[in-house]
JSON list of C-alpha atoms and ligand atoms in Angstrom, two decimals:
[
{"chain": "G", "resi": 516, "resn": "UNK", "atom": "CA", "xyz": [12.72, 9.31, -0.57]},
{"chain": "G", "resi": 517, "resn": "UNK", "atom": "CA", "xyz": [9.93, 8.39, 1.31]},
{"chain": "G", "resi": 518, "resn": "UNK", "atom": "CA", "xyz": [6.87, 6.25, -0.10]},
{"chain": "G", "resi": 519, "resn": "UNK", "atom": "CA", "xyz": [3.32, 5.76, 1.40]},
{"chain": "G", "resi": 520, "resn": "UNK", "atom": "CA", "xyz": [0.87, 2.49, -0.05]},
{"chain": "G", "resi": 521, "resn": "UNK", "atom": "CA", "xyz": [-2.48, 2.84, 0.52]},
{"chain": "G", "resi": 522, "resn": "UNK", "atom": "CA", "xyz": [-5.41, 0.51, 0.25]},
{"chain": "G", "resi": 523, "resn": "UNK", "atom": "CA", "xyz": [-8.83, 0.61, 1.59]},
{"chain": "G", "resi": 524, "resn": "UNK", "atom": "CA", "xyz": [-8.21, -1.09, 5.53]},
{"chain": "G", "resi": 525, "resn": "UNK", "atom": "CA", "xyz": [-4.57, -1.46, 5.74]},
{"chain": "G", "resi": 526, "resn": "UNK", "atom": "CA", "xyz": [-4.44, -4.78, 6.82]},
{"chain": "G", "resi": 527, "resn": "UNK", "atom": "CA", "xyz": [-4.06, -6.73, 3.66]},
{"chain": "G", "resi": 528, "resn": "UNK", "atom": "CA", "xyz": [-2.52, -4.78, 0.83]},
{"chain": "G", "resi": 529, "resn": "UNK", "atom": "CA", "xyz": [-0.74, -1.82, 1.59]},
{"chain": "G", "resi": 530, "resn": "UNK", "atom": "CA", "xyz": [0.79, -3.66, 4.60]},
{"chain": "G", "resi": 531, "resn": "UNK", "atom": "CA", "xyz": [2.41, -6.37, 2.21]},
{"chain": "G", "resi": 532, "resn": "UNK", "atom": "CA", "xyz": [3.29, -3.48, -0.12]},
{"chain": "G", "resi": 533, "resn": "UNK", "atom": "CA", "xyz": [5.39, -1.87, 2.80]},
{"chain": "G", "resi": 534, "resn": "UNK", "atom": "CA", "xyz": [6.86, -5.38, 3.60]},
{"chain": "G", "resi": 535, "resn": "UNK", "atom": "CA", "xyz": [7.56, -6.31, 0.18]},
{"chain": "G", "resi": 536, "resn": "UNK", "atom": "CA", "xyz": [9.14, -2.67, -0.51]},
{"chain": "G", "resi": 537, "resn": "UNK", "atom": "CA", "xyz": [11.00, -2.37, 2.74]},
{"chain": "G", "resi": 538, "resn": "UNK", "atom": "CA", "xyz": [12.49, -5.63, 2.13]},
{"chain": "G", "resi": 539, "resn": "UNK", "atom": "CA", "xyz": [13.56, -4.44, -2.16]},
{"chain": "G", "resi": 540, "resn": "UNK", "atom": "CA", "xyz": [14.67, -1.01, -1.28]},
{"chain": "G", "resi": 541, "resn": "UNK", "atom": "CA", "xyz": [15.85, -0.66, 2.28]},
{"chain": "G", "resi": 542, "resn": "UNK", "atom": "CA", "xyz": [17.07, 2.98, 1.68]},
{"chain": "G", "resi": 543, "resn": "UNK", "atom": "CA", "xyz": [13.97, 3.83, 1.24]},
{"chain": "G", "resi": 544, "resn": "UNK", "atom": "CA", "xyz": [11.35, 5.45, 3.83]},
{"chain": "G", "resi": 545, "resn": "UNK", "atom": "CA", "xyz": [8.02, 3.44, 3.36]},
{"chain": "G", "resi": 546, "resn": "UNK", "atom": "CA", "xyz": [4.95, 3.59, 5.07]},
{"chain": "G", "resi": 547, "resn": "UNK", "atom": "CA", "xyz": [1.32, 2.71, 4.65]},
{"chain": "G", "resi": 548, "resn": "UNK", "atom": "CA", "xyz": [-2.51, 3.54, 5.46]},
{"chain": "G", "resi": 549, "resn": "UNK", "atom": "CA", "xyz": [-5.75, 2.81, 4.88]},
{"chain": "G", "resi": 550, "resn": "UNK", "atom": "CA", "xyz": [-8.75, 5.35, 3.32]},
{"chain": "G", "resi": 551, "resn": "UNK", "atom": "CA", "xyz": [-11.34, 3.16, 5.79]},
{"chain": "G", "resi": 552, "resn": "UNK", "atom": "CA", "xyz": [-11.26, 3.57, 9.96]},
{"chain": "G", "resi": 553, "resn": "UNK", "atom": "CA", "xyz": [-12.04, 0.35, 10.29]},
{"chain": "G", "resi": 554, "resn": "UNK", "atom": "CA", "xyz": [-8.86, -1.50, 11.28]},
{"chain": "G", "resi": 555, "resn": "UNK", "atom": "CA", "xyz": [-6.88, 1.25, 12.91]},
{"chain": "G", "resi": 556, "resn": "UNK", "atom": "CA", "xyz": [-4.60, -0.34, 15.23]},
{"chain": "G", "resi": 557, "resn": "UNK", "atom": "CA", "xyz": [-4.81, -4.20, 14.11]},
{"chain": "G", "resi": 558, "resn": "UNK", "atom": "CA", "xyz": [-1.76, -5.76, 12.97]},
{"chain": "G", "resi": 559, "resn": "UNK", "atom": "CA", "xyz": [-2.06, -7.27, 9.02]},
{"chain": "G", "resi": 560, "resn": "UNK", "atom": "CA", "xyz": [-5.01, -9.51, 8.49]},
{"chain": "G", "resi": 561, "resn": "UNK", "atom": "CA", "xyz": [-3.43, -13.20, 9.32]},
{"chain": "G", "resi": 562, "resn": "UNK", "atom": "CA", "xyz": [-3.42, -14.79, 6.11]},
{"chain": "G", "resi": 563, "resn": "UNK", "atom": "CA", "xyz": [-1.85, -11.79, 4.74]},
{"chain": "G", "resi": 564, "resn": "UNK", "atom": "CA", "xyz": [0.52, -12.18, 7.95]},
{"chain": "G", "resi": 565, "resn": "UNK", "atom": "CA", "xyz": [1.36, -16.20, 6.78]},
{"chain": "G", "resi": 566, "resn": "UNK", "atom": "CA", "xyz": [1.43, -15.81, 3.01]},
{"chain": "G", "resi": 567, "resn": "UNK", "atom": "CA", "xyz": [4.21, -13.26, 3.17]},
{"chain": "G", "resi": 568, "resn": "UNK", "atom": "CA", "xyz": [5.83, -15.18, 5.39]},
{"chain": "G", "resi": 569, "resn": "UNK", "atom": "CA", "xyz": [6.37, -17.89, 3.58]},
{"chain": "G", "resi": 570, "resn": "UNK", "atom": "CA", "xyz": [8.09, -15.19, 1.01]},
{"chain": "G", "resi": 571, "resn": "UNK", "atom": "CA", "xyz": [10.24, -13.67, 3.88]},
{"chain": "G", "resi": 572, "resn": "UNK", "atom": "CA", "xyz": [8.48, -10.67, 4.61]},
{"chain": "G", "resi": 573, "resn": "UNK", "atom": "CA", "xyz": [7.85, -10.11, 8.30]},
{"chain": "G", "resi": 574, "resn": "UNK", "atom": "CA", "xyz": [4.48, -8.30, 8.87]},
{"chain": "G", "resi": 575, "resn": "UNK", "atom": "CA", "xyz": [3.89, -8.63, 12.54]},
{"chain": "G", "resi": 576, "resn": "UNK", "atom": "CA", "xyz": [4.93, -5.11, 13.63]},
{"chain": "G", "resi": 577, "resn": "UNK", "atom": "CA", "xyz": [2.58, -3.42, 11.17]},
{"chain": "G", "resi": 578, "resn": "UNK", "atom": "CA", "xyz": [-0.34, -1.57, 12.87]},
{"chain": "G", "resi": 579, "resn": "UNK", "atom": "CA", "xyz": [-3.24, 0.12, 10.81]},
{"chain": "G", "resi": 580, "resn": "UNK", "atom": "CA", "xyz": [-3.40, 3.56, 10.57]},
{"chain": "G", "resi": 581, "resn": "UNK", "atom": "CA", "xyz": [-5.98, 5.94, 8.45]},
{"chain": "G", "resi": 582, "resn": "UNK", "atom": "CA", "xyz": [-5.04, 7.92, 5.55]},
{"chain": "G", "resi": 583, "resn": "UNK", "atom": "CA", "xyz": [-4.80, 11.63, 6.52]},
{"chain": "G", "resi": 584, "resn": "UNK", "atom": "CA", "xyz": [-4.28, 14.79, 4.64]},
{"chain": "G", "resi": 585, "resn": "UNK", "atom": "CA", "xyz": [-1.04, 15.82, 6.22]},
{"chain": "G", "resi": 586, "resn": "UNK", "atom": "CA", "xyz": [0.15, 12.62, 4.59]},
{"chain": "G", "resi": 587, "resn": "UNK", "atom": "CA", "xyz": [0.46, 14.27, 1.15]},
{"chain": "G", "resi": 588, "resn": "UNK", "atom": "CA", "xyz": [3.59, 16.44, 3.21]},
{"chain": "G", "resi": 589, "resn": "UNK", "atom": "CA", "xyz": [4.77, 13.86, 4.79]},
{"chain": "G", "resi": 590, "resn": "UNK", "atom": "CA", "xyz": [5.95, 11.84, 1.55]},
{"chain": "G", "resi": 591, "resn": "UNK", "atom": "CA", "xyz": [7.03, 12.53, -1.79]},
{"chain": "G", "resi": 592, "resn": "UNK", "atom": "CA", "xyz": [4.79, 9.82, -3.38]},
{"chain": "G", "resi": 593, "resn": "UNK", "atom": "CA", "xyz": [1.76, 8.30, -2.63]},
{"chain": "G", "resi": 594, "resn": "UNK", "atom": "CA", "xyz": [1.04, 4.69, -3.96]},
{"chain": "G", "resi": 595, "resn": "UNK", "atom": "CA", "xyz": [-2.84, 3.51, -4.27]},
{"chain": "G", "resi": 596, "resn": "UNK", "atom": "CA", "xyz": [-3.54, -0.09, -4.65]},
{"chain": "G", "resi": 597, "resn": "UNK", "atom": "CA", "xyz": [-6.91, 0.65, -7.08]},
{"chain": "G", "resi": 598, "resn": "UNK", "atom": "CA", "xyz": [-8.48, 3.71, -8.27]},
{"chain": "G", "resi": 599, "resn": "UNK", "atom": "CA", "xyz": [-11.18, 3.58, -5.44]},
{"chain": "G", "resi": 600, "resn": "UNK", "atom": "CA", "xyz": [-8.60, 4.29, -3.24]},
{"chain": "G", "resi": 601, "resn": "UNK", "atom": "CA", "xyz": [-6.93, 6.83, -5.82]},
{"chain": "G", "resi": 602, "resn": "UNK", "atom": "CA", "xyz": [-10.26, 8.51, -5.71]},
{"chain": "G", "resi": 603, "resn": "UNK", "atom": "CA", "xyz": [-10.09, 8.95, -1.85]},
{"chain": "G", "resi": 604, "resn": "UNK", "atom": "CA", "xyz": [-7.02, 10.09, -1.45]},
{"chain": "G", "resi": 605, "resn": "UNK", "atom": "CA", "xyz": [-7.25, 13.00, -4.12]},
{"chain": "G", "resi": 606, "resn": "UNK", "atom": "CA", "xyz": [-10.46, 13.76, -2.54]},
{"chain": "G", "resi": 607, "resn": "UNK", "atom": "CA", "xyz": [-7.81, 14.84, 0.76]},
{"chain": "G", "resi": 608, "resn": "UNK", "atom": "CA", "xyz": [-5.46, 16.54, -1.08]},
{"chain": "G", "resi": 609, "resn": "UNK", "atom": "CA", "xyz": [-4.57, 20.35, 0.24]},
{"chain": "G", "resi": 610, "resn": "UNK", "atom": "CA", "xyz": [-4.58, 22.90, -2.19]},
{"chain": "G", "resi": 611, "resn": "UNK", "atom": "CA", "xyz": [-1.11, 23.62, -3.85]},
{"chain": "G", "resi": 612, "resn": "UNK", "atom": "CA", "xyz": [-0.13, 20.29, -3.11]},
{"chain": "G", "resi": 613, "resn": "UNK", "atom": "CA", "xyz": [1.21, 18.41, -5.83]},
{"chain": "G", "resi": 614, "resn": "UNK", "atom": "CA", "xyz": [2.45, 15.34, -4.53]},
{"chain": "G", "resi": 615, "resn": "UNK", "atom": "CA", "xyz": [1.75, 12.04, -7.26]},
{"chain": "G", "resi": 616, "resn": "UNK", "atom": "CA", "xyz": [-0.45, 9.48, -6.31]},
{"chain": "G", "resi": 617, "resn": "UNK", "atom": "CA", "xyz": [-0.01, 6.42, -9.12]},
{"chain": "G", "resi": 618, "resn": "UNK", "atom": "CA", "xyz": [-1.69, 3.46, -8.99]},
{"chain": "G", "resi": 619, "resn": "UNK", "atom": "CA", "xyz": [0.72, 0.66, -7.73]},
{"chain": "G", "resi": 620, "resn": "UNK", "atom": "CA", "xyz": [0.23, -1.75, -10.93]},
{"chain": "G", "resi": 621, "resn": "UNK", "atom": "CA", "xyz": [1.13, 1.09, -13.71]},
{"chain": "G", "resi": 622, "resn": "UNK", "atom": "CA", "xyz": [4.78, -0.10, -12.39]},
{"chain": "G", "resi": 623, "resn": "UNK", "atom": "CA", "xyz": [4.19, -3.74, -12.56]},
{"chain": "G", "resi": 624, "resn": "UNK", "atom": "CA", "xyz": [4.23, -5.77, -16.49]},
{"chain": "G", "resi": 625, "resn": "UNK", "atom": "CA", "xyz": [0.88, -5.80, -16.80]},
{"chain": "G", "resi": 626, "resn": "UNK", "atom": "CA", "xyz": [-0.42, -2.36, -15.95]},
{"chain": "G", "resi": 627, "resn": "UNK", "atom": "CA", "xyz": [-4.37, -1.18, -16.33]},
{"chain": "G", "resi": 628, "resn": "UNK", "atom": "CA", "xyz": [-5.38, -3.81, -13.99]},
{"chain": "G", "resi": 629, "resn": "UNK", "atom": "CA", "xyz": [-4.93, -3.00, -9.94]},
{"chain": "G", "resi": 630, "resn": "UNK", "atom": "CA", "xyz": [-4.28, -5.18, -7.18]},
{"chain": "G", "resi": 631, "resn": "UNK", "atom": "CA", "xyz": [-7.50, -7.53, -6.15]},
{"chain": "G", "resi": 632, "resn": "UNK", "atom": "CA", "xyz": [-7.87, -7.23, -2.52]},
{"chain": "G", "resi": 633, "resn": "UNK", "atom": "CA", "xyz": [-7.18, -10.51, -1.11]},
{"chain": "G", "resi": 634, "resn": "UNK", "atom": "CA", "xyz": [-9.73, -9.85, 1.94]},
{"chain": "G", "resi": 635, "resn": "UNK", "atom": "CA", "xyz": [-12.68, -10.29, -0.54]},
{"chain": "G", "resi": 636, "resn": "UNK", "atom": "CA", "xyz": [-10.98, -12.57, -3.31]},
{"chain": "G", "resi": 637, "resn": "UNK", "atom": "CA", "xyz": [-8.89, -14.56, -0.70]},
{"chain": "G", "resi": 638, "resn": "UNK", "atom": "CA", "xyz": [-6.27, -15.29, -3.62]},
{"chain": "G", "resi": 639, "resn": "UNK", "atom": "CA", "xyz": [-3.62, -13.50, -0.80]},
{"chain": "G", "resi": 640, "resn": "UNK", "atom": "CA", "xyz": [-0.51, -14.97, -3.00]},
{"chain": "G", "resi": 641, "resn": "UNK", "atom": "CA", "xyz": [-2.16, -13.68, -6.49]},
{"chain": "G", "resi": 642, "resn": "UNK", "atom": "CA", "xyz": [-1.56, -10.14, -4.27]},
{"chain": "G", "resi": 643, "resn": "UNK", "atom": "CA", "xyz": [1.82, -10.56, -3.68]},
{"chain": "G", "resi": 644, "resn": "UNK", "atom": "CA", "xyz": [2.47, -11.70, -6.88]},
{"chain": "G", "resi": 645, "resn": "UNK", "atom": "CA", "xyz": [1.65, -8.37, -8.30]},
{"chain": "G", "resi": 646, "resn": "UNK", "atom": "CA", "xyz": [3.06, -6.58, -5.85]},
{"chain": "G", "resi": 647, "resn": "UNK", "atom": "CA", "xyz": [6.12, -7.94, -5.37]},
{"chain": "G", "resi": 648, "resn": "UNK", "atom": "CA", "xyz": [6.48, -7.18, -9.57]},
{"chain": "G", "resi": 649, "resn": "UNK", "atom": "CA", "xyz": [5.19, -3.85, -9.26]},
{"chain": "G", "resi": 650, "resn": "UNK", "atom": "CA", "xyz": [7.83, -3.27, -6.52]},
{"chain": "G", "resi": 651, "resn": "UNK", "atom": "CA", "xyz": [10.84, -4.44, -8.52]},
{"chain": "G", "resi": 652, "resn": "UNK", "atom": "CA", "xyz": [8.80, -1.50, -11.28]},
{"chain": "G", "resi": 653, "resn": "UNK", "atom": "CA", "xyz": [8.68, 1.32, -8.62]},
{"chain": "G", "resi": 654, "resn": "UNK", "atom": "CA", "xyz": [12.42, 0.34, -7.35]},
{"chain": "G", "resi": 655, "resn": "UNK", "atom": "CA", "xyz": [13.57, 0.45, -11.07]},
{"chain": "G", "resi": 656, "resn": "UNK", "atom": "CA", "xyz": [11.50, 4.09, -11.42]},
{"chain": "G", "resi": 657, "resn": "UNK", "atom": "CA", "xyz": [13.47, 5.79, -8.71]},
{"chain": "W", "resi": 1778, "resn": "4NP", "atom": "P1", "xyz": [-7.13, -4.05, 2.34]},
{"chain": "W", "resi": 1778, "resn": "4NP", "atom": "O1", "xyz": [-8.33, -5.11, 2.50]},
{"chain": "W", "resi": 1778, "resn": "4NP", "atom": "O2", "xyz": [-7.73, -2.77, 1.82]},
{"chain": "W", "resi": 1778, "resn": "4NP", "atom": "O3", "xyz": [-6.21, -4.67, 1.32]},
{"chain": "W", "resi": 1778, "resn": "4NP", "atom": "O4", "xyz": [-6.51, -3.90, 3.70]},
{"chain": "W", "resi": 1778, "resn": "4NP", "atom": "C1", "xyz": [-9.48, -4.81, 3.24]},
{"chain": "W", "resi": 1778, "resn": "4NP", "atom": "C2", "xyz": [-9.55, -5.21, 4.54]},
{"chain": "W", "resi": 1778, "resn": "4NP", "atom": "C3", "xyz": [-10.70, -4.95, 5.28]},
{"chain": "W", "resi": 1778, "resn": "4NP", "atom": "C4", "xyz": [-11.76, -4.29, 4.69]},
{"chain": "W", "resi": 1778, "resn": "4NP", "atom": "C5", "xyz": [-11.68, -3.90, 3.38]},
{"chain": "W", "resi": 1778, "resn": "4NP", "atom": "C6", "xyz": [-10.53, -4.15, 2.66]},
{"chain": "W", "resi": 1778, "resn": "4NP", "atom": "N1", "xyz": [-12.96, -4.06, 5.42]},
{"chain": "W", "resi": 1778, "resn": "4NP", "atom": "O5", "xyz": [-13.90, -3.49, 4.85]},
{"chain": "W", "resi": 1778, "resn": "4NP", "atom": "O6", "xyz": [-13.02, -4.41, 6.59]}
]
């Protein structure tokens, strides 16, 4: 099985999603990008970096990457961490391609919402709050 989270510059979310997810479900192949360029090489944003730290999730080897069509072969599903980023991703998808792409939070409790990004609302543990429960949803779903 091999999982890919994506969020918009891969150095807050979908960095601690791979962390978190790495850390629930070590048989499992997880990965993650960003839709943006921005932050292509950078390690996680550093108070993404401490906060999941101080849970036990070492970040530091992360480096950004950008989403890419060939992703949608490379892994069997593709997480998004808000419908923006859903949005961008299905705009890359190759025809007959019919790998998922869910929203991360329809496997936490409280689905319908999506993940804040911590870069703008700075609430970087509210993040891994959610998902560290949506990853205990999408170990449960596999
Ligand atoms: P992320 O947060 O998508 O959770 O990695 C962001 C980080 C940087 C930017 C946007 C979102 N940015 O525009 O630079």
């Amino acid at each position: 099985m091999r999982v890919l989270f994506v969020c918009l510059g891969n150095i807050c979310r979908s960095p601690a999603a791979e962390g978190v997810f790495r850390h629930l479900a070590p048989d499992v192949t997880s990965d993650s990008a960003g839709t943006g360029h921005w932050h292509v090489g950078e390690p996680p944003y550093g108070a993404m970096q401490q906060a999941a730290a101080a849970r036990g999730y070492d970040l530091s080897d992360l480096r950004a990457r950008q989403f890419t069509s060939v992703d949608f072969t490379r892994f069997d599903l593709i997480i998004a961490m808000d419908a923006a980023n859903q949005r961008n991703i299905e705009v890359l998808r190759p025809a007959d391609i019919t790998t998922p792409v869910h929203l991360f939070t329809d496997y936490a409790p409280n689905q319908g919402m999506t993940v804040p990004d911590p870069y703008y609302t700075r609430d970087f543990d509210g993040a891994l709050d959610l998902i560290e429960a949506a990853s205990q949803g999408l170990k449960s779903s596999l």
